[in-house]
XYZ file of C-alpha atoms in Angstrom:
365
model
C 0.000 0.000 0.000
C 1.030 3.508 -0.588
C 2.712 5.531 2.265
C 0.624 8.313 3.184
C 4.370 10.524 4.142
C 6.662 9.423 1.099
C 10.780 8.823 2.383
C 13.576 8.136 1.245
C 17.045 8.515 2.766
C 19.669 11.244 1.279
C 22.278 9.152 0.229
C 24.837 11.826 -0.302
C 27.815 12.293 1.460
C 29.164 14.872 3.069
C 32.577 16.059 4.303
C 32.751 15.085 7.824
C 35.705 17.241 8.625
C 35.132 20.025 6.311
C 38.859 22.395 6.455
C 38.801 24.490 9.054
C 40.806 27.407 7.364
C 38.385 27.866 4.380
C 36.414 31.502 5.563
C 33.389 30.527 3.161
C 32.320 27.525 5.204
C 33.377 29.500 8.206
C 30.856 32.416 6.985
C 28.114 29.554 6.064
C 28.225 28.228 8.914
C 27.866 31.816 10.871
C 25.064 32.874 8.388
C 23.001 29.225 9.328
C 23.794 30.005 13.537
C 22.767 33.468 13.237
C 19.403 34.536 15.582
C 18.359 37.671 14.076
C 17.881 39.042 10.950
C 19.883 41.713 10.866
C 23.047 39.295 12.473
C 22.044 37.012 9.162
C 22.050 39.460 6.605
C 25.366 41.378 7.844
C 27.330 37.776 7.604
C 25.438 37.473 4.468
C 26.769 40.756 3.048
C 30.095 39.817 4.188
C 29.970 36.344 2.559
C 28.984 37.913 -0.567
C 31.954 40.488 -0.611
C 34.498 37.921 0.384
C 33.252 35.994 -3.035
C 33.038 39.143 -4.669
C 36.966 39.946 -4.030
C 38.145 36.223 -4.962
C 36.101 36.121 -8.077
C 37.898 39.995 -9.182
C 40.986 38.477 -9.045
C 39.840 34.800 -10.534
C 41.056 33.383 -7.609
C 38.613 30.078 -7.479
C 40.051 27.889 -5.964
C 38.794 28.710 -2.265
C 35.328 29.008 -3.593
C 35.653 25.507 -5.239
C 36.988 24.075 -2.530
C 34.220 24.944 -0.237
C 31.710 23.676 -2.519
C 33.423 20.596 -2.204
C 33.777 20.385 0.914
C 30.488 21.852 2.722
C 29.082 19.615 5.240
C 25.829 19.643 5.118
C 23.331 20.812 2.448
C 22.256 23.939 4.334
C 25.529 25.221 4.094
C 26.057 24.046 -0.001
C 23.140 25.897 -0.195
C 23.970 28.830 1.490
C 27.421 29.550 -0.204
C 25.687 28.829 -3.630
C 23.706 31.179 -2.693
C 25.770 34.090 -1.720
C 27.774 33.442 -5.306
C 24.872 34.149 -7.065
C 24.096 37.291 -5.037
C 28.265 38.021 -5.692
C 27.604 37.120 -9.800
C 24.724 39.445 -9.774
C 25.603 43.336 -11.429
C 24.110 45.511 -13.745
C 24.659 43.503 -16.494
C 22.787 40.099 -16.539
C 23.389 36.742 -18.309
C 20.180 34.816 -17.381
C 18.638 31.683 -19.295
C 15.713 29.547 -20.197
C 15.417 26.401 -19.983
C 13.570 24.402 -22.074
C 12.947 20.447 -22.037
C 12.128 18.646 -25.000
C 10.326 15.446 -25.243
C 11.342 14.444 -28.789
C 10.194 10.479 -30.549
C 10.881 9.144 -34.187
C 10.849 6.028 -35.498
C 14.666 6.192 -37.124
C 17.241 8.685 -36.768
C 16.890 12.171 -36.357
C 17.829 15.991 -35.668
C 16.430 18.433 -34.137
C 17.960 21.714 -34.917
C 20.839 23.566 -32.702
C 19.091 26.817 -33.566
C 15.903 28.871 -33.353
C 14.392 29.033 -36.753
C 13.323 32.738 -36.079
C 14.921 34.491 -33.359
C 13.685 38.073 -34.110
C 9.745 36.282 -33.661
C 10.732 34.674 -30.287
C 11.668 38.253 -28.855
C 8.626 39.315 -29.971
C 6.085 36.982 -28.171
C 8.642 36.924 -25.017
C 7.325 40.949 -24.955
C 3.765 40.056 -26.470
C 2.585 37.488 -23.374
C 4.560 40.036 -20.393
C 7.193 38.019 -20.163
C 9.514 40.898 -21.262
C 8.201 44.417 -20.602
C 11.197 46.171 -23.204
C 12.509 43.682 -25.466
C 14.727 46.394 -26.872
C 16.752 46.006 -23.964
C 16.941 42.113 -24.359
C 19.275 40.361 -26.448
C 18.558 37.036 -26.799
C 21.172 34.285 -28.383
C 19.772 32.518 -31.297
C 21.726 29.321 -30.714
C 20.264 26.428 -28.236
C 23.106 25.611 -25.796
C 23.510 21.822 -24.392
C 23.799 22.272 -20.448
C 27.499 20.731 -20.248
C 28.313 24.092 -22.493
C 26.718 26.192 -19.709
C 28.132 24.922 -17.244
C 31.864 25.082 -18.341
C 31.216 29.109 -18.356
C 33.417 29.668 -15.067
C 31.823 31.839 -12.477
C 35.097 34.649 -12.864
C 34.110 34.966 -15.909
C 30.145 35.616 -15.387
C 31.590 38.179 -12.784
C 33.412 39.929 -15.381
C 30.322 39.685 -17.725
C 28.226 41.531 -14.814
C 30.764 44.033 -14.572
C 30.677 45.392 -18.498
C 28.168 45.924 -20.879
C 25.501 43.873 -21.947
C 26.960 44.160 -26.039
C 30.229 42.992 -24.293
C 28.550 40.154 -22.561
C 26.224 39.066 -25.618
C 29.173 39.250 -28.363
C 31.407 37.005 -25.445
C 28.532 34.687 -25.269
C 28.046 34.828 -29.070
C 30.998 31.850 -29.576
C 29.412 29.496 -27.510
C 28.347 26.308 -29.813
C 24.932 25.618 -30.920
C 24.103 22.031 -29.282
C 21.281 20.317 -32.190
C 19.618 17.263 -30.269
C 20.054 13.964 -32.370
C 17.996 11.007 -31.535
C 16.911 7.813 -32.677
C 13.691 6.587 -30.864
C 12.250 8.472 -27.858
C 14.294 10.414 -25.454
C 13.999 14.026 -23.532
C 16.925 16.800 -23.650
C 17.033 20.017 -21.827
C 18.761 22.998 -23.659
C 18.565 26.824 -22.676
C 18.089 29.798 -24.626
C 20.468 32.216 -22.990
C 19.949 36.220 -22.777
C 21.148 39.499 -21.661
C 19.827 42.794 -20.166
C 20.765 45.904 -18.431
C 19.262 47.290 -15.302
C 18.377 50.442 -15.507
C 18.800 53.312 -13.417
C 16.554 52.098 -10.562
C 18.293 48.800 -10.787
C 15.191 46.858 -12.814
C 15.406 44.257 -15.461
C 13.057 44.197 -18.413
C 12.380 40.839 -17.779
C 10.729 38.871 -14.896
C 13.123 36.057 -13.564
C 12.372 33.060 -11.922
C 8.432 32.689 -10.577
C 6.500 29.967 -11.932
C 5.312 29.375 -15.782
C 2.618 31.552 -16.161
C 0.230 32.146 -18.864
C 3.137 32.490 -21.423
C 4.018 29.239 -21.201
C 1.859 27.844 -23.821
C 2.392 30.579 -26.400
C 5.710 30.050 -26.043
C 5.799 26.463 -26.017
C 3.483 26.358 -29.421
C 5.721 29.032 -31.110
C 8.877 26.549 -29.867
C 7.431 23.631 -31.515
C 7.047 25.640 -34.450
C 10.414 26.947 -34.824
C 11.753 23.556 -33.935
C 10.144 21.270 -36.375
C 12.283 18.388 -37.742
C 10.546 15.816 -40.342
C 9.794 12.593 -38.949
C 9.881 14.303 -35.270
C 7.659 14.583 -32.533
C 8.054 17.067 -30.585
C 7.082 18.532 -27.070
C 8.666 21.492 -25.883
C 8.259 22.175 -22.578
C 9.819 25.969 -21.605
C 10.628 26.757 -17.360
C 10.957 29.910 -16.428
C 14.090 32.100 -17.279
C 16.720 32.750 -14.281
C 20.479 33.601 -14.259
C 22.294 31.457 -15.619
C 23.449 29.936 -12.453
C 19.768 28.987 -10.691
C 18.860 27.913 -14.501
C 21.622 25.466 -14.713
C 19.896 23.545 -11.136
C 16.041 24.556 -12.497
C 16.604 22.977 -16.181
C 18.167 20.123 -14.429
C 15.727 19.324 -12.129
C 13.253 19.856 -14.811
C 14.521 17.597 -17.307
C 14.763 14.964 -14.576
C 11.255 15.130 -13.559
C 10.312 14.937 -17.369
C 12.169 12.100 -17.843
C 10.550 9.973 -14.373
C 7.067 10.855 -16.232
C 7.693 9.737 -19.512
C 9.384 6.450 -17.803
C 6.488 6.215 -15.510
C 3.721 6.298 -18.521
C 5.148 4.099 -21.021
C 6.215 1.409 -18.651
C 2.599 1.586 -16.972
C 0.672 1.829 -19.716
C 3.025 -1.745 -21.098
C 2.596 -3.544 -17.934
C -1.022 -2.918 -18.355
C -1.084 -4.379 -21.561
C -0.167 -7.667 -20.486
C -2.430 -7.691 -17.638
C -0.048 -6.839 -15.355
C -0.746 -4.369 -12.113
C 2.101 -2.186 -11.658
C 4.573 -2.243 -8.682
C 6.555 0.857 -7.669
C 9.525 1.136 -5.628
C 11.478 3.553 -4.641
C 15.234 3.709 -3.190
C 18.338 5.660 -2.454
C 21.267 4.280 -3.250
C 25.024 4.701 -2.407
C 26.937 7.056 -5.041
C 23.923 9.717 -4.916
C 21.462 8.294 -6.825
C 18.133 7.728 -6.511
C 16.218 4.783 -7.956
C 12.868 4.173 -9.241
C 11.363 0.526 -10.535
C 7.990 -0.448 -12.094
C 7.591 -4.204 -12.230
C 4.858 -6.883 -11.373
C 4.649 -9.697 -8.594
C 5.384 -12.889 -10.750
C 7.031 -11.488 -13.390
C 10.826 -10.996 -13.941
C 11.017 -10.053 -17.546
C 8.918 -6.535 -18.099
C 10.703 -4.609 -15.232
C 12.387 -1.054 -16.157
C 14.292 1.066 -14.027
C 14.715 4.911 -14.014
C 17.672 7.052 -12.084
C 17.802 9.958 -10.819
C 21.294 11.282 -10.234
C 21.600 13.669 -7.257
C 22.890 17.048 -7.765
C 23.999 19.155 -4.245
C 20.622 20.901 -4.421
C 18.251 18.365 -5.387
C 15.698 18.007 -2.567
C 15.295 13.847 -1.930
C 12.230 14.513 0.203
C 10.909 16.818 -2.973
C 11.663 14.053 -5.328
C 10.067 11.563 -3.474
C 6.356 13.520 -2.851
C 6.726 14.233 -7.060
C 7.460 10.657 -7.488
C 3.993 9.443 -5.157
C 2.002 12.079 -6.269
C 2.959 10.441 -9.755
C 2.270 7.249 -9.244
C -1.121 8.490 -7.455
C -2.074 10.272 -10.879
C -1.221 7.088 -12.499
C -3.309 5.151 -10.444
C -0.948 3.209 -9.060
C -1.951 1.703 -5.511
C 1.388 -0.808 -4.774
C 3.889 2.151 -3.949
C 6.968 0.946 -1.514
C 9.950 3.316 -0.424
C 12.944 1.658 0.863
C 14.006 2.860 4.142
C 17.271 2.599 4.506
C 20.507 3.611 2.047
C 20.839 0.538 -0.548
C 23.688 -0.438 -2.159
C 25.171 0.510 -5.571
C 26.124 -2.505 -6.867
C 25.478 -6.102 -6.295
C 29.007 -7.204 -7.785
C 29.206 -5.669 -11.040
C 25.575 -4.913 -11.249
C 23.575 -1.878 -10.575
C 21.062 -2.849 -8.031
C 17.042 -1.913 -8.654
C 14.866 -3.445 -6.598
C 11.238 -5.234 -8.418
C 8.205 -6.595 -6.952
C 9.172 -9.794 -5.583
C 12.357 -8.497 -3.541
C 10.404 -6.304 -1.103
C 8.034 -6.946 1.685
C 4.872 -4.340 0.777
C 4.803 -3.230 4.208
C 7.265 -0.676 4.953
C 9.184 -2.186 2.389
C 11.306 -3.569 4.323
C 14.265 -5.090 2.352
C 14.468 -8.901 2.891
């Protein structure tokens, strides 16, 4: 039976003796113990200036190594934090994700590059996403996350520091990332921007909230623009953030895309053969959660789905999504495993099916 208070253990691990000369964590860990306000925002304003100075002089090695090193995910979370308050200046780089939930029946490409830029700019200022899209220039090319995410954070600093021509001609030479495929799969690339505040410090466009009503516009002038023969295609746009909360948001995102999309074709095949679906959840050593839908009896139509944990993933997040999935799906047999599982079982990943767990707590036997 389902549990009515989804859980799963956080099978990351942290540093137990994180260094004790590094004056981030030292700050984090000030900024967490603080019990006022005003006490938490001045170490706050001091952790952010401290970042500030080290990323001026590309110095990021101390940041890195606090990253790495943070012991818990309150303080992770806190530092990241702060470094996006430090990246943040007049100018801003800030992008969109978008997942895409592509099929075909043979090999395929979706293309690397909005078809028409100029008309995407347009309906961003149409729906209210962007109240001045003058002052927004948007990059034509769709950028692969890896590409993203090897822009270091000295040089976003620098980027916030100039202008926004500066910033957009810099970010101009990243490569266009096309999406091949060959059956059914979903991507997540980003649509990257810049803007200027202006003289009372506002951006022409709204960052971060939820999807609103622009979504499907958007995602209906995406398809459009994106249309491959033989393709079909699902664009699914989040909302746009700088570029460092995008990165985690278009991750998460594409994640939770891909557990539905596993969750309704393996469903919808068990059911098929007459089979009533059994799902099981589990963390797993390595930082990884695990998902399986499988059927008592039946060894052969199992599939398994994984969800690799990044330092701000929330497990007890992912775990509610996950139930309130398999509620949706109508899925009554719903077992979380209590207790950190293993990687491997030898040389094999371990997922756990139907007949391996008691239904009960699922206890594992």
């Amino acid at each position: 039976m389902s549990q009515s208070a989804p859980s799963l253990p956080d099978p990351r691990q942290y540093s137990a003796t994180p260094p004790v000369n590094n004056d981030f964590l030292r700050q984090a860990g000030v900024i967490l113990a603080a019990t006022t306000a005003d006490e938490k925002e001045m170490w706050q304003s001091a952790l952010k200036s401290s970042l500030a100075e080290h990323l001026e002089r590309e110095e990021m090695l101390p940041i890195s190594v606090a990253l790495a090193m943070a012991d818990s995910q309150a303080v992770y979370r806190t530092l990241w934090q702060a470094l996006g308050d430090a990246l943040d200046g007049d100018t801003v780089v800030f992008a969109l994700p978008l997942v895409l939930v592509a099929g075909s029946k043979g090999a395929a490409r979706l293309p690397g590059e909005l078809a028409d830029p100029e008309g995407f700019a347009s309906l961003l200022g149409r729906v209210g996403l962007v109240s001045d899209p003058a002052r927004v220039a948007w990059l034509p090319q769709l950028l692969h996350p890896d590409t993203l995410a090897g822009v270091k954070s000295s040089q976003l600093y620098r980027l916030a520091q100039g202008s926004a021509d500066a910033a957009r001609d810099t970010l101009a030479a990243l490569p266009a990332a096309p999406v091949s495929l060959s059956g059914e799969g979903v991507f997540l690339r980003y649509v990257v921007g810049v803007a200027r505040r202006d003289a009372n410090g506002e951006l022409p466009i709204a960052l971060s909230g939820a999807v609103g009503a622009w979504g499907m516009p958007l995602m209906q002038s995406l398809n459009a623009m994106l249309k491959t023969d033989g393709v079909t295609l699902f664009t699914i746009p989040r909302a746009p953030q700088a570029l460092t909360a995008a990165l985690v948001a278009g991750g998460q995102a594409r994640h939770e895309v891909a557990m539905q999309v596993f969750a309704s074709n393996r469903i919808r095949r068990l059911r098929e053969l007459s089979l009533e679906p059994v799902a099981i959840a589990s963390a797993h050593e390595g930082g990884e959660l695990r998902f399986t839908l499988s059927a008592r009896g039946d060894v052969k139509n199992w599939e398994g789905f994984v969800w690799p944990l990044s330092p701000l993933d929330s497990v007890p997040l992912i775990a509610r999504q996950f139930a309130e999935l398999m509620a949706d799906c109508r899925v009554d047999d719903v077992r979380f495993v209590p207790q950190v599982a293993a990687d491997k079982d030898g040389e094999v990943p371990v997922f756990f099916t139907a007949d391996e767990l008691s239904p009960a707590g699922a206890v594992i036997q």
